[in-house]
Coordinates of C-alpha atoms and ligand atoms in Angstrom, one line a residue:
M1 CA 6.3 -37.2 -9.6
E2 CA 3.4 -36.0 -11.6
K3 CA 0.1 -34.0 -8.8
K4 CA -2.9 -33.1 -10.2
Y5 CA -5.2 -30.3 -9.3
D6 CA -8.2 -29.1 -9.2
I7 CA -6.6 -24.8 -9.5
I8 CA -3.1 -23.9 -8.4
F9 CA -1.8 -20.1 -7.6
I10 CA 1.4 -19.0 -8.6
G11 CA 2.3 -17.0 -5.7
S12 CA 1.8 -17.0 -1.8
G13 CA 1.3 -13.4 -1.2
P14 CA -2.3 -11.8 -0.1
G15 CA -4.4 -11.8 -3.7
G16 CA -2.5 -15.7 -3.2
Y17 CA -3.2 -17.2 -0.7
T18 CA -6.3 -15.5 -0.5
G19 CA -7.3 -17.0 -3.5
A20 CA -6.5 -20.1 -2.7
I21 CA -8.8 -20.4 0.5
R22 CA -12.1 -19.1 -1.2
A23 CA -11.2 -21.6 -3.4
A24 CA -10.8 -24.5 -1.2
Q25 CA -13.5 -23.2 0.8
L26 CA -16.0 -23.6 -2.4
G27 CA -15.0 -27.5 -2.2
Y28 CA -12.0 -27.7 -5.0
N29 CA -8.3 -29.5 -4.6
V30 CA -6.4 -26.6 -4.3
A31 CA -1.8 -25.4 -4.2
I32 CA -0.5 -23.0 -4.1
I33 CA 3.3 -22.7 -6.2
E34 CA 5.8 -20.2 -2.8
K35 CA 9.3 -20.1 -4.3
Y36 CA 10.0 -18.1 -1.2
D37 CA 10.5 -20.4 2.7
V38 CA 8.0 -17.9 4.1
L39 CA 3.9 -18.1 3.2
G40 CA 2.9 -14.1 2.5
G41 CA 4.2 -12.3 -0.3
T42 CA 5.7 -8.8 -0.3
C43 CA 2.7 -7.5 1.3
T44 CA 3.4 -9.9 5.0
N45 CA 7.3 -10.0 5.0
V46 CA 8.0 -6.8 2.5
G47 CA 5.6 -4.9 2.7
C48 CA 2.7 -4.0 4.6
I49 CA 3.2 -6.0 6.9
P50 CA 6.9 -5.0 8.5
A51 CA 6.3 -1.0 6.9
K52 CA 2.9 -0.9 9.6
A53 CA 5.0 -2.2 12.3
L54 CA 7.9 0.1 12.2
L55 CA 5.2 2.9 11.4
D56 CA 3.5 2.2 15.3
S57 CA 6.7 1.5 17.1
T58 CA 8.0 5.0 15.8
E59 CA 4.6 6.7 15.9
H60 CA 5.0 5.7 19.1
F61 CA 8.7 7.0 20.2
H62 CA 8.0 10.3 18.5
Q63 CA 4.5 11.0 21.3
A64 CA 6.4 10.1 24.3
K65 CA 9.6 12.3 22.9
E66 CA 7.7 15.3 21.8
Q67 CA 3.7 14.5 23.7
F68 CA 3.7 12.3 26.5
K69 CA 4.9 16.1 28.6
T70 CA 1.6 18.1 27.6
H71 CA 0.0 14.9 28.4
G72 CA 1.6 15.7 32.3
I73 CA 3.0 12.3 31.4
E74 CA 6.9 12.6 33.3
L75 CA 9.1 10.0 31.8
N76 CA 12.0 9.8 34.3
G77 CA 15.8 10.1 32.2
E78 CA 16.1 9.8 28.0
I79 CA 14.0 7.9 26.3
S80 CA 16.2 5.8 23.6
L81 CA 15.5 3.8 21.0
N82 CA 16.8 -0.1 21.5
F83 CA 17.1 -0.4 17.1
T84 CA 17.7 -3.9 18.0
Q85 CA 14.6 -4.6 19.9
F86 CA 12.6 -2.4 16.8
L87 CA 13.3 -5.1 14.2
K88 CA 12.9 -7.9 17.0
R89 CA 9.3 -7.0 17.0
K90 CA 8.7 -5.9 13.4
T91 CA 10.3 -9.7 12.6
E92 CA 7.5 -11.0 15.2
V93 CA 5.3 -9.4 14.0
I94 CA 5.5 -10.5 10.3
G95 CA 6.2 -14.3 12.1
Q96 CA 3.5 -14.2 14.0
N97 CA 1.1 -13.3 10.3
T98 CA 3.1 -15.7 7.8
A99 CA 2.1 -18.5 11.0
G100 CA -0.8 -18.2 10.8
L101 CA -1.0 -18.0 7.0
N102 CA 0.7 -21.7 7.5
Y103 CA -2.5 -22.6 10.2
L104 CA -4.4 -21.5 7.3
M105 CA -3.5 -23.5 5.0
R106 CA -3.5 -26.8 6.6
K107 CA -6.6 -25.9 8.1
N108 CA -8.5 -25.5 4.8
K109 CA -6.2 -28.6 3.5
I110 CA -4.5 -26.1 0.5
N111 CA -1.0 -28.4 -0.7
V112 CA 2.2 -25.9 -0.5
H113 CA 4.9 -26.9 -2.2
R114 CA 8.2 -24.4 -2.1
G115 CA 10.2 -23.2 -5.5
T116 CA 10.2 -21.5 -8.4
G117 CA 6.8 -22.6 -10.7
S118 CA 7.7 -22.4 -14.6
F119 CA 5.1 -23.4 -17.3
V120 CA 5.7 -26.3 -19.2
D121 CA 2.1 -26.3 -20.5
A122 CA -0.9 -24.3 -20.7
S123 CA -2.1 -27.1 -17.4
T124 CA 1.8 -28.1 -16.8
I125 CA 3.8 -26.4 -14.0
K126 CA 6.9 -27.8 -12.8
V127 CA 8.0 -26.2 -9.5
S128 CA 12.1 -26.1 -8.5
E129 CA 13.7 -26.6 -6.1
G130 CA 17.5 -26.8 -6.0
E131 CA 17.8 -30.6 -7.2
T132 CA 14.5 -31.0 -6.5
E133 CA 11.0 -30.9 -8.9
N134 CA 7.3 -31.5 -9.3
T135 CA 5.3 -31.4 -12.1
L136 CA 2.0 -30.1 -11.3
T137 CA -1.3 -30.0 -13.7
G138 CA -4.1 -28.6 -13.7
K139 CA -7.4 -27.5 -14.7
Y140 CA -6.9 -22.9 -13.8
F141 CA -4.5 -21.8 -12.6
V142 CA -3.6 -18.4 -11.1
I143 CA -0.9 -16.2 -11.4
C144 CA -0.1 -13.7 -8.6
T145 CA 3.2 -13.4 -9.0
G146 CA 3.3 -10.0 -7.8
S147 CA 6.0 -7.2 -8.0
K148 CA 9.6 -5.9 -7.5
P149 CA 11.1 -2.0 -6.8
S150 CA 11.5 -0.5 -9.8
T151 CA 14.5 2.1 -10.3
I152 CA 15.7 5.4 -12.1
P153 CA 18.7 5.2 -15.3
G154 CA 21.4 6.1 -13.5
V155 CA 20.1 4.9 -10.3
I156 CA 21.4 0.7 -9.9
I157 CA 21.0 -0.6 -6.9
D158 CA 23.1 -2.4 -4.8
K159 CA 21.4 -2.9 -2.0
K160 CA 23.9 -1.8 0.7
R161 CA 24.0 1.5 0.0
I162 CA 21.1 2.2 -2.5
I163 CA 18.7 0.4 -1.5
T164 CA 15.0 -0.1 -1.8
S165 CA 11.6 -0.8 0.9
T166 CA 12.5 -4.4 1.4
E167 CA 16.4 -3.1 2.5
G168 CA 15.2 -0.2 4.1
L169 CA 12.7 -2.4 6.7
S170 CA 16.1 -4.0 8.0
L171 CA 18.3 -1.8 7.9
P172 CA 21.7 -2.8 10.5
S173 CA 22.1 0.4 11.8
Q174 CA 20.1 3.8 12.9
P175 CA 20.8 5.4 9.6
R176 CA 22.5 8.9 10.2
S177 CA 20.9 10.2 6.7
M178 CA 18.9 9.1 4.6
V179 CA 18.0 10.7 1.0
I180 CA 14.9 9.0 -0.8
I181 CA 14.0 9.4 -4.2
G182 CA 10.0 9.2 -4.6
G183 CA 8.1 11.5 -2.2
G184 CA 4.6 8.8 -3.0
V185 CA 3.0 5.8 -0.6
I186 CA 6.9 3.8 -0.1
G187 CA 8.9 7.0 0.2
V188 CA 7.1 8.9 2.8
E189 CA 6.0 6.4 5.2
L190 CA 8.8 5.0 5.6
A191 CA 10.7 8.8 5.0
S192 CA 8.5 9.2 8.5
V193 CA 9.9 5.9 10.0
F194 CA 13.1 7.1 9.8
A195 CA 13.3 10.9 10.4
R196 CA 10.7 9.6 14.0
I197 CA 13.8 8.2 15.7
G198 CA 16.4 11.6 14.1
T199 CA 17.4 10.5 10.5
E200 CA 18.2 13.0 8.7
V201 CA 15.8 12.2 5.6
T202 CA 15.6 14.3 2.5
I203 CA 12.8 13.4 0.6
I204 CA 13.3 13.8 -3.9
E205 CA 10.4 13.7 -5.6
Y206 CA 10.0 14.5 -10.0
T207 CA 6.4 15.8 -9.4
D208 CA 5.3 19.2 -7.9
S209 CA 3.6 16.8 -4.9
L210 CA 3.6 14.3 -2.8
I211 CA 1.4 11.6 -3.2
P212 CA 0.3 12.8 -7.3
T213 CA -1.7 10.6 -8.1
M214 CA -4.3 11.4 -5.0
D215 CA -6.0 14.6 -4.4
R216 CA -3.5 17.4 -4.1
E217 CA -4.8 19.5 -1.3
L218 CA -4.3 16.0 0.4
G219 CA -0.3 16.9 -1.4
K220 CA 0.0 19.7 0.0
A221 CA -1.1 19.2 3.6
L222 CA 1.1 15.8 4.1
F223 CA 4.3 18.1 2.8
K224 CA 3.2 20.6 5.9
T225 CA 2.9 17.4 8.5
L226 CA 6.2 16.0 7.7
G227 CA 8.1 19.4 7.2
K228 CA 7.3 18.9 10.9
L229 CA 8.9 15.8 11.3
N230 CA 12.2 18.0 9.4
I231 CA 12.1 16.0 6.9
R232 CA 13.1 17.4 4.1
I233 CA 11.4 17.7 0.6
L234 CA 12.6 18.6 -2.8
L235 CA 9.5 18.9 -5.3
K236 CA 9.8 19.1 -8.9
S237 CA 13.9 17.8 -8.8
K238 CA 15.2 15.0 -10.8
V239 CA 17.8 13.0 -9.8
Q240 CA 20.2 12.1 -12.5
S241 CA 22.5 9.9 -10.8
A242 CA 23.5 8.1 -7.4
S243 CA 27.0 6.6 -7.2
N244 CA 28.3 4.5 -3.4
T245 CA 31.5 6.0 -2.7
G246 CA 32.0 3.1 -0.1
S247 CA 30.8 4.7 3.1
S248 CA 28.2 6.8 1.3
V249 CA 25.5 7.8 -1.2
A250 CA 26.1 10.9 -3.9
I251 CA 23.8 11.9 -5.4
K252 CA 23.6 14.5 -8.7
Y253 CA 19.9 16.1 -9.4
I254 CA 18.1 18.6 -11.0
D255 CA 16.1 21.5 -8.9
T256 CA 13.0 22.9 -9.5
E257 CA 15.9 25.9 -11.3
S258 CA 17.0 23.4 -13.7
N259 CA 20.4 23.1 -11.3
E260 CA 22.3 20.2 -11.1
Q261 CA 22.4 19.7 -7.7
E262 CA 24.9 16.9 -5.0
I263 CA 23.7 15.3 -2.1
T264 CA 25.7 12.9 0.0
T265 CA 23.8 10.9 2.5
E266 CA 24.4 7.9 4.2
Y267 CA 21.5 5.8 2.6
C268 CA 20.0 6.5 -1.0
L269 CA 16.2 4.8 -0.8
V270 CA 14.8 4.3 -4.3
A271 CA 10.9 4.1 -3.9
V272 CA 10.6 4.9 -7.7
G273 CA 7.4 2.1 -8.1
R274 CA 7.0 -1.2 -8.6
S275 CA 7.1 -3.3 -12.1
A276 CA 5.7 -6.5 -12.0
Y277 CA 6.9 -9.7 -12.0
T278 CA 6.6 -12.4 -13.9
K279 CA 10.7 -14.1 -14.1
G280 CA 11.1 -17.5 -14.1
L281 CA 7.5 -18.8 -14.6
N282 CA 8.1 -19.3 -19.0
L283 CA 5.3 -17.5 -19.5
E284 CA 5.9 -18.4 -23.2
A285 CA 5.3 -22.1 -22.8
A286 CA 1.2 -21.2 -21.9
G287 CA 0.9 -19.3 -24.9
I288 CA 0.5 -15.5 -23.1
T289 CA 2.6 -12.7 -23.1
T290 CA 3.1 -10.1 -20.9
Q291 CA 2.6 -5.7 -22.5
K292 CA 5.7 -3.8 -22.9
N293 CA 5.8 -2.6 -19.0
G294 CA 5.8 -6.4 -18.0
K295 CA 2.3 -7.0 -16.6
V296 CA -0.2 -9.5 -17.7
T297 CA -3.1 -8.4 -19.8
V298 CA -6.4 -10.0 -18.2
N299 CA -10.4 -9.6 -19.2
A300 CA -13.6 -8.4 -17.1
Q301 CA -12.8 -12.2 -15.3
L302 CA -9.4 -12.0 -15.0
Q303 CA -8.8 -14.6 -17.8
T304 CA -5.1 -14.1 -19.3
V305 CA -5.5 -14.9 -23.2
V306 CA -5.3 -18.7 -22.4
P307 CA -9.2 -18.7 -20.7
H308 CA -7.9 -21.4 -18.1
I309 CA -5.9 -19.2 -16.9
Y310 CA -6.1 -16.3 -14.0
A311 CA -4.1 -13.0 -13.6
I312 CA -4.4 -11.3 -10.4
G313 CA -3.1 -8.7 -8.1
D314 CA -0.3 -7.2 -8.9
V315 CA 1.3 -8.4 -11.6
I316 CA -2.1 -7.5 -14.5
D317 CA -3.2 -3.1 -14.2
G318 CA -5.0 -1.3 -11.6
P319 CA -4.0 -0.1 -8.3
M320 CA -0.8 -2.4 -6.7
L321 CA -2.9 -3.2 -3.4
A322 CA -3.2 -5.7 -1.0
H323 CA -6.5 -5.4 -0.7
K324 CA -7.3 -5.2 -4.7
A325 CA -5.1 -8.0 -5.0
E326 CA -7.7 -9.8 -2.6
D327 CA -10.7 -9.1 -3.5
E328 CA -9.3 -10.8 -7.1
G329 CA -8.3 -13.6 -5.9
T330 CA -12.4 -13.9 -4.2
F331 CA -12.7 -12.7 -7.5
V332 CA -11.7 -15.9 -9.0
A333 CA -11.7 -18.5 -6.8
E334 CA -15.6 -17.9 -7.4
T335 CA -15.9 -16.6 -10.5
I336 CA -13.8 -20.2 -11.8
N337 CA -16.9 -21.7 -9.1
G338 CA -19.7 -20.4 -11.2
Q339 CA -20.6 -17.6 -9.7
K340 CA -20.8 -13.9 -10.4
P341 CA -19.0 -11.9 -7.9
H342 CA -18.1 -7.9 -8.1
I343 CA -15.2 -5.8 -8.0
N344 CA -16.0 -1.7 -8.2
Y345 CA -12.8 -0.9 -9.3
N346 CA -13.8 2.9 -8.6
L347 CA -14.0 2.0 -5.2
I348 CA -10.6 1.2 -4.1
P349 CA -9.6 2.7 -1.2
S350 CA -6.0 4.4 -0.6
V351 CA -4.3 4.6 2.7
V352 CA -1.1 6.3 3.4
Y353 CA -0.4 4.9 7.2
T354 CA 1.9 8.5 7.9
W355 CA 0.3 10.6 11.0
P356 CA -2.5 11.9 10.3
E357 CA -3.0 9.1 8.3
V358 CA -4.1 10.1 4.6
A359 CA -7.2 7.6 3.3
S360 CA -9.6 8.3 0.2
V361 CA -11.8 7.0 -1.9
G362 CA -13.3 7.1 -5.3
Q363 CA -13.3 10.9 -7.8
T364 CA -10.5 13.8 -7.0
E365 CA -11.4 16.9 -7.6
E366 CA -9.0 16.8 -10.3
Q367 CA -10.1 13.7 -11.9
L368 CA -13.9 15.6 -12.4
K369 CA -12.4 19.0 -13.2
A370 CA -10.2 16.5 -16.2
Q371 CA -14.1 15.1 -17.1
G372 CA -15.6 18.3 -17.1
I373 CA -18.1 16.2 -14.0
E374 CA -19.8 19.5 -11.8
Y375 CA -19.5 18.8 -8.2
K376 CA -19.6 19.7 -4.8
F377 CA -17.3 20.4 -2.0
G378 CA -17.9 20.4 1.5
K379 CA -14.7 20.2 3.7
F380 CA -14.0 20.2 7.5
P381 CA -10.8 20.2 9.5
F382 CA -10.1 17.4 12.4
S383 CA -8.8 20.8 14.7
A384 CA -12.8 21.8 15.0
S385 CA -13.3 18.2 16.8
A386 CA -13.6 18.0 20.3
R387 CA -12.2 14.0 19.2
A388 CA -8.9 15.1 17.2
R389 CA -8.3 18.0 20.1
A390 CA -8.4 15.2 23.2
A391 CA -6.0 13.6 21.9
M392 CA -4.0 16.3 20.4
D393 CA -4.0 15.6 16.8
T394 CA -5.6 17.6 15.0
D395 CA -3.8 18.1 12.5
G396 CA -6.3 17.7 8.9
F397 CA -9.5 17.7 6.9
A398 CA -12.0 15.7 5.6
K399 CA -13.3 16.8 2.2
V400 CA -17.1 15.2 0.3
L401 CA -17.5 15.6 -3.0
I402 CA -20.6 15.3 -4.2
S403 CA -23.1 15.9 -7.2
P404 CA -25.1 18.7 -7.4
K405 CA -28.2 17.3 -8.5
Y406 CA -28.8 14.4 -6.2
G407 CA -26.1 14.7 -3.5
E408 CA -24.8 11.2 -4.7
V409 CA -21.3 11.3 -2.7
L410 CA -18.4 10.7 -5.7
G411 CA -15.5 10.6 -3.4
V412 CA -13.7 11.2 -0.4
H413 CA -10.5 12.3 0.8
I414 CA -9.3 12.8 4.6
I415 CA -6.0 12.9 6.1
G416 CA -6.2 12.7 10.1
P417 CA -5.9 10.4 13.2
R418 CA -7.4 7.1 11.8
A419 CA -8.2 8.2 8.5
A420 CA -7.7 4.2 7.7
D421 CA -10.4 3.7 9.3
V422 CA -12.4 6.5 8.9
I423 CA -12.9 6.0 5.7
A424 CA -14.6 2.2 5.5
Q425 CA -17.7 3.9 5.8
C426 CA -17.1 6.3 2.7
V427 CA -16.8 3.2 1.0
I428 CA -19.5 1.2 2.1
G429 CA -21.9 4.8 1.8
M430 CA -20.4 5.3 -2.3
E431 CA -20.6 1.5 -3.5
Y432 CA -25.2 1.3 -1.8
E433 CA -25.5 5.1 -3.9
V434 CA -27.1 7.2 -0.2
T435 CA -26.8 10.8 -1.1
A436 CA -25.0 14.1 1.3
E437 CA -28.4 13.4 2.7
D438 CA -28.2 10.1 4.0
M439 CA -24.6 10.4 5.3
Y440 CA -25.1 13.7 7.8
R441 CA -28.5 12.6 8.5
I442 CA -27.8 9.6 10.5
S443 CA -26.2 9.3 13.7
Y444 CA -22.3 9.8 14.5
A445 CA -20.9 8.5 18.1
H446 CA -20.2 11.3 19.8
P447 CA -16.8 12.2 20.3
T448 CA -15.3 11.0 17.2
Y449 CA -13.0 10.8 14.6
S450 CA -15.7 10.1 11.8
E451 CA -18.3 13.1 13.1
V452 CA -15.9 15.3 10.7
L453 CA -17.6 13.6 8.0
K454 CA -20.7 14.4 9.0
D455 CA -19.9 18.3 9.1
A456 CA -17.9 18.2 5.4
Y457 CA -21.5 16.0 3.8
L458 CA -23.5 19.0 5.8
I459 CA -20.8 21.6 4.3
A460 CA -21.1 20.0 1.2
S461 CA -25.5 20.4 0.9
G462 CA -25.9 23.8 1.4
Q463 CA -26.1 23.2 5.3
G464 CA -23.4 24.6 8.2
A465 CA -21.6 22.8 10.2
I466 CA -23.5 21.6 13.7
N467 CA -20.4 19.9 15.8
I468 CA -17.8 20.4 17.3
Ligands
FAD501 P1 2.9 -10.6 -3.5 O1 2.6 -9.9 -2.4 O2 4.2 -9.4 -4.4 O3 3.1 -12.3 -3.5 C1 3.9 -12.2 -5.2 C2 4.9 -14.2 -4.2 O4 4.6 -14.2 -5.6 C3 5.7 -13.6 -3.4 O5 5.9 -14.5 -3.0 C4 6.8 -13.9 -4.3 O6 7.9 -14.7 -4.2 C5 6.2 -15.6 -5.2 N1 6.2 -14.9 -6.5 C6 7.0 -15.2 -7.8 N2 7.2 -15.2 -8.7 C7 6.9 -17.4 -8.1 C8 7.4 -18.5 -9.5 N3 7.5 -17.6 -9.7 N4 7.1 -19.3 -8.5 C9 6.2 -19.3 -7.2 N5 6.2 -18.1 -6.0 C10 6.3 -17.2 -7.6 N6 -0.6 -2.6 0.3 C11 -1.2 -2.7 0.7 O7 -2.7 -2.1 0.4 N7 -1.3 -2.1 1.6 C12 -0.2 -1.5 2.2 O8 -0.5 -0.8 3.2 C13 0.7 -1.5 1.9 N8 2.7 -1.1 1.9 C14 3.3 -1.7 0.7 C15 4.7 -1.5 1.8 C16 5.4 -1.6 1.8 C17 6.8 -1.2 1.7 C18 5.6 -2.4 -0.2 C19 6.8 -2.4 -1.0 C20 3.8 -3.1 -0.8 C21 3.2 -2.2 0.4 N9 1.6 -2.4 -0.6 C22 0.6 -1.9 0.1 C23 1.9 -3.4 -1.2 C24 1.5 -4.2 -1.4 O9 1.9 -5.4 -0.9 C25 1.1 -5.9 -2.9 O10 -0.1 -4.5 -3.5 C26 0.7 -6.8 -2.4 O11 1.3 -7.8 -2.0 C27 0.3 -7.8 -3.9 O12 0.2 -9.2 -3.8 P2 0.7 -9.5 -4.3 O13 -0.4 -11.3 -4.0 O14 0.3 -8.8 -5.7 O15 2.0 -10.0 -5.0
NAD502 P1 4.5 5.3 -6.0 O1 4.1 5.1 -7.3 O2 3.5 5.8 -5.2 O3 5.1 6.2 -5.6 C1 6.4 6.8 -7.3 C2 6.8 8.4 -6.9 O4 8.6 8.6 -7.7 C3 5.6 9.3 -7.4 O5 5.6 10.5 -7.1 C4 6.9 10.2 -8.8 O6 6.9 10.8 -9.6 C5 8.7 9.6 -7.9 N1 9.3 9.9 -8.7 C6 8.9 8.8 -10.2 N2 10.2 8.6 -10.3 C7 11.4 9.8 -10.8 C8 12.3 11.0 -10.3 N3 13.2 10.2 -11.6 N4 13.0 11.0 -9.2 C9 11.6 11.5 -8.4 N5 10.9 10.7 -8.1 C10 10.3 10.4 -9.3 O7 5.2 4.1 -5.7 P2 6.2 3.3 -4.6 O8 5.9 4.6 -3.6 O9 7.7 3.0 -5.1 O10 4.8 2.8 -4.1 C11 4.9 1.1 -5.1 C12 4.0 0.6 -4.9 O11 3.3 0.2 -3.0 C13 3.0 1.6 -5.1 O12 1.8 1.5 -6.0 C14 1.2 1.6 -3.8 O13 0.2 1.3 -3.8 C15 2.2 0.3 -3.2 N6 2.2 0.7 -1.9 C16 0.7 1.3 -0.4 C17 1.1 1.9 0.4 C18 -0.2 1.7 0.9 O14 -1.6 0.8 0.5 N7 -0.2 2.6 2.3 C19 2.3 1.4 1.0 C20 3.6 1.2 0.8 C21 3.9 0.5 -0.6

């Protein structure tokens, strides 16, 4: 049976579902193809949402063990983790989100086709699920098939002992020990989850810093705070191989002194980045080829070489972030509709959900130096914030980078409590090109975490800090 649609989205992650909803709101007849039983893609099922659920649970556990006493809260009896309930709650949170997506598909009259989408030609796609096959034709297509975990030479993911974040979010029991290869975003978030519940965690990172693509001061500060969770962090260390020996994994790596070392651990979690995923899509039939790294090339309108086929999210260049995929989904729907939407790729915030959280927007100091751009900076610590002291959350700082001439804000880098939410105001400010003076003259509620920003702007502008 052949079905005709205006727009067909292939993949139901944040890119696909956001784009499909916006397109339906604009009056198009929309279909979404998803090869898994559930909607939501990586983010909802094996990414952002389950990771944040486990991060929140373990942060509560950690606080109960380490901080409650100081708050005067006495728990009479041992505090222990029910691992089964811990994972059950995470699964329930995913369920609430996928139920929400099912509702939104129905509400917006979006036709969901279960199965793997594979192009027949540039206007036709076949959807196969087992023996069932459907053929759909579309005026427009949007490739939003996302990404899958990558690995490195010498390390083969067996999903048993040598695992990725996907398996790491659903382990059968609490691991005694875990080596994480890669000190990027997944590495530090999952290291926090497991270290807080008592797993002996080691991170092996190839570069000289954690979260190396962010402003380097953030990585340094994070190194210190993760150290407080007893996470062993090996920087400038290169993994050579990992072998599953049955009940454990033997990992060989070259350390900073160029010596070969070996560690044995219960699990080895590989977090060295993700690769674009287009397997099974049969892109060639539509006249599309991929780059060497597997990504689909698009122009500024997010069109592939075939103008009525667009691509968005992790499958194209740019940061692999859920909100970037969402923004691109909306962008494509509105572009097809003849509107002139806009995405400012320089102002897509990055957040790391450790505690304290890390959040950034705009240029890093390293980027400004590399481009020879002059800047002034203001940095203010959370230890000087009344709100942070009341909450016993005094680790971290906010750093703002501004242009010396007009005080335009060039970058904001925060490590501290609720940095993930505090960064939103910086995105607004930078999008509308406000100056540091504008930012310190507005009123900040007291006491709040965001006040550290006011002081950072004051300092960057050559004024003294005034808040405590
Ligand atoms: P995806 O979410 O990967 O969705 C693609 C969908 O396409 C999948 O459902 C897949 O099954 C389907 N598909 C693929 N091929 C086909 C086909 N041929 N036919 C039919 N369907 C197909 N980002 C953040 O912004 N914040 C976070 O906190 C965050 N945390 C993360 C934590 C982890 C552990 C991981 C792994 C990622 C995290 N990310 C986070 C990244 C985020 O998940 C991705 O950037 C986002 O999911 C990308 O969205 P997408 O729509 O491009 O693709
Ligand atoms: P990443 O790119 O953030 O980090 C990979 C790390 O692995 C880097 O620090 C890199 O130097 C290191 N590395 C590479 N090769 C290595 C080797 N041989 N030995 C040791 N270290 C090595 O990738 P990730 O952490 O796997 O995350 C994948 C994607 O998912 C990221 O692009 C990220 O944007 C997204 N994500 C986002 C969030 C969030 O927004 N909070 C959370 C998780 C994942």
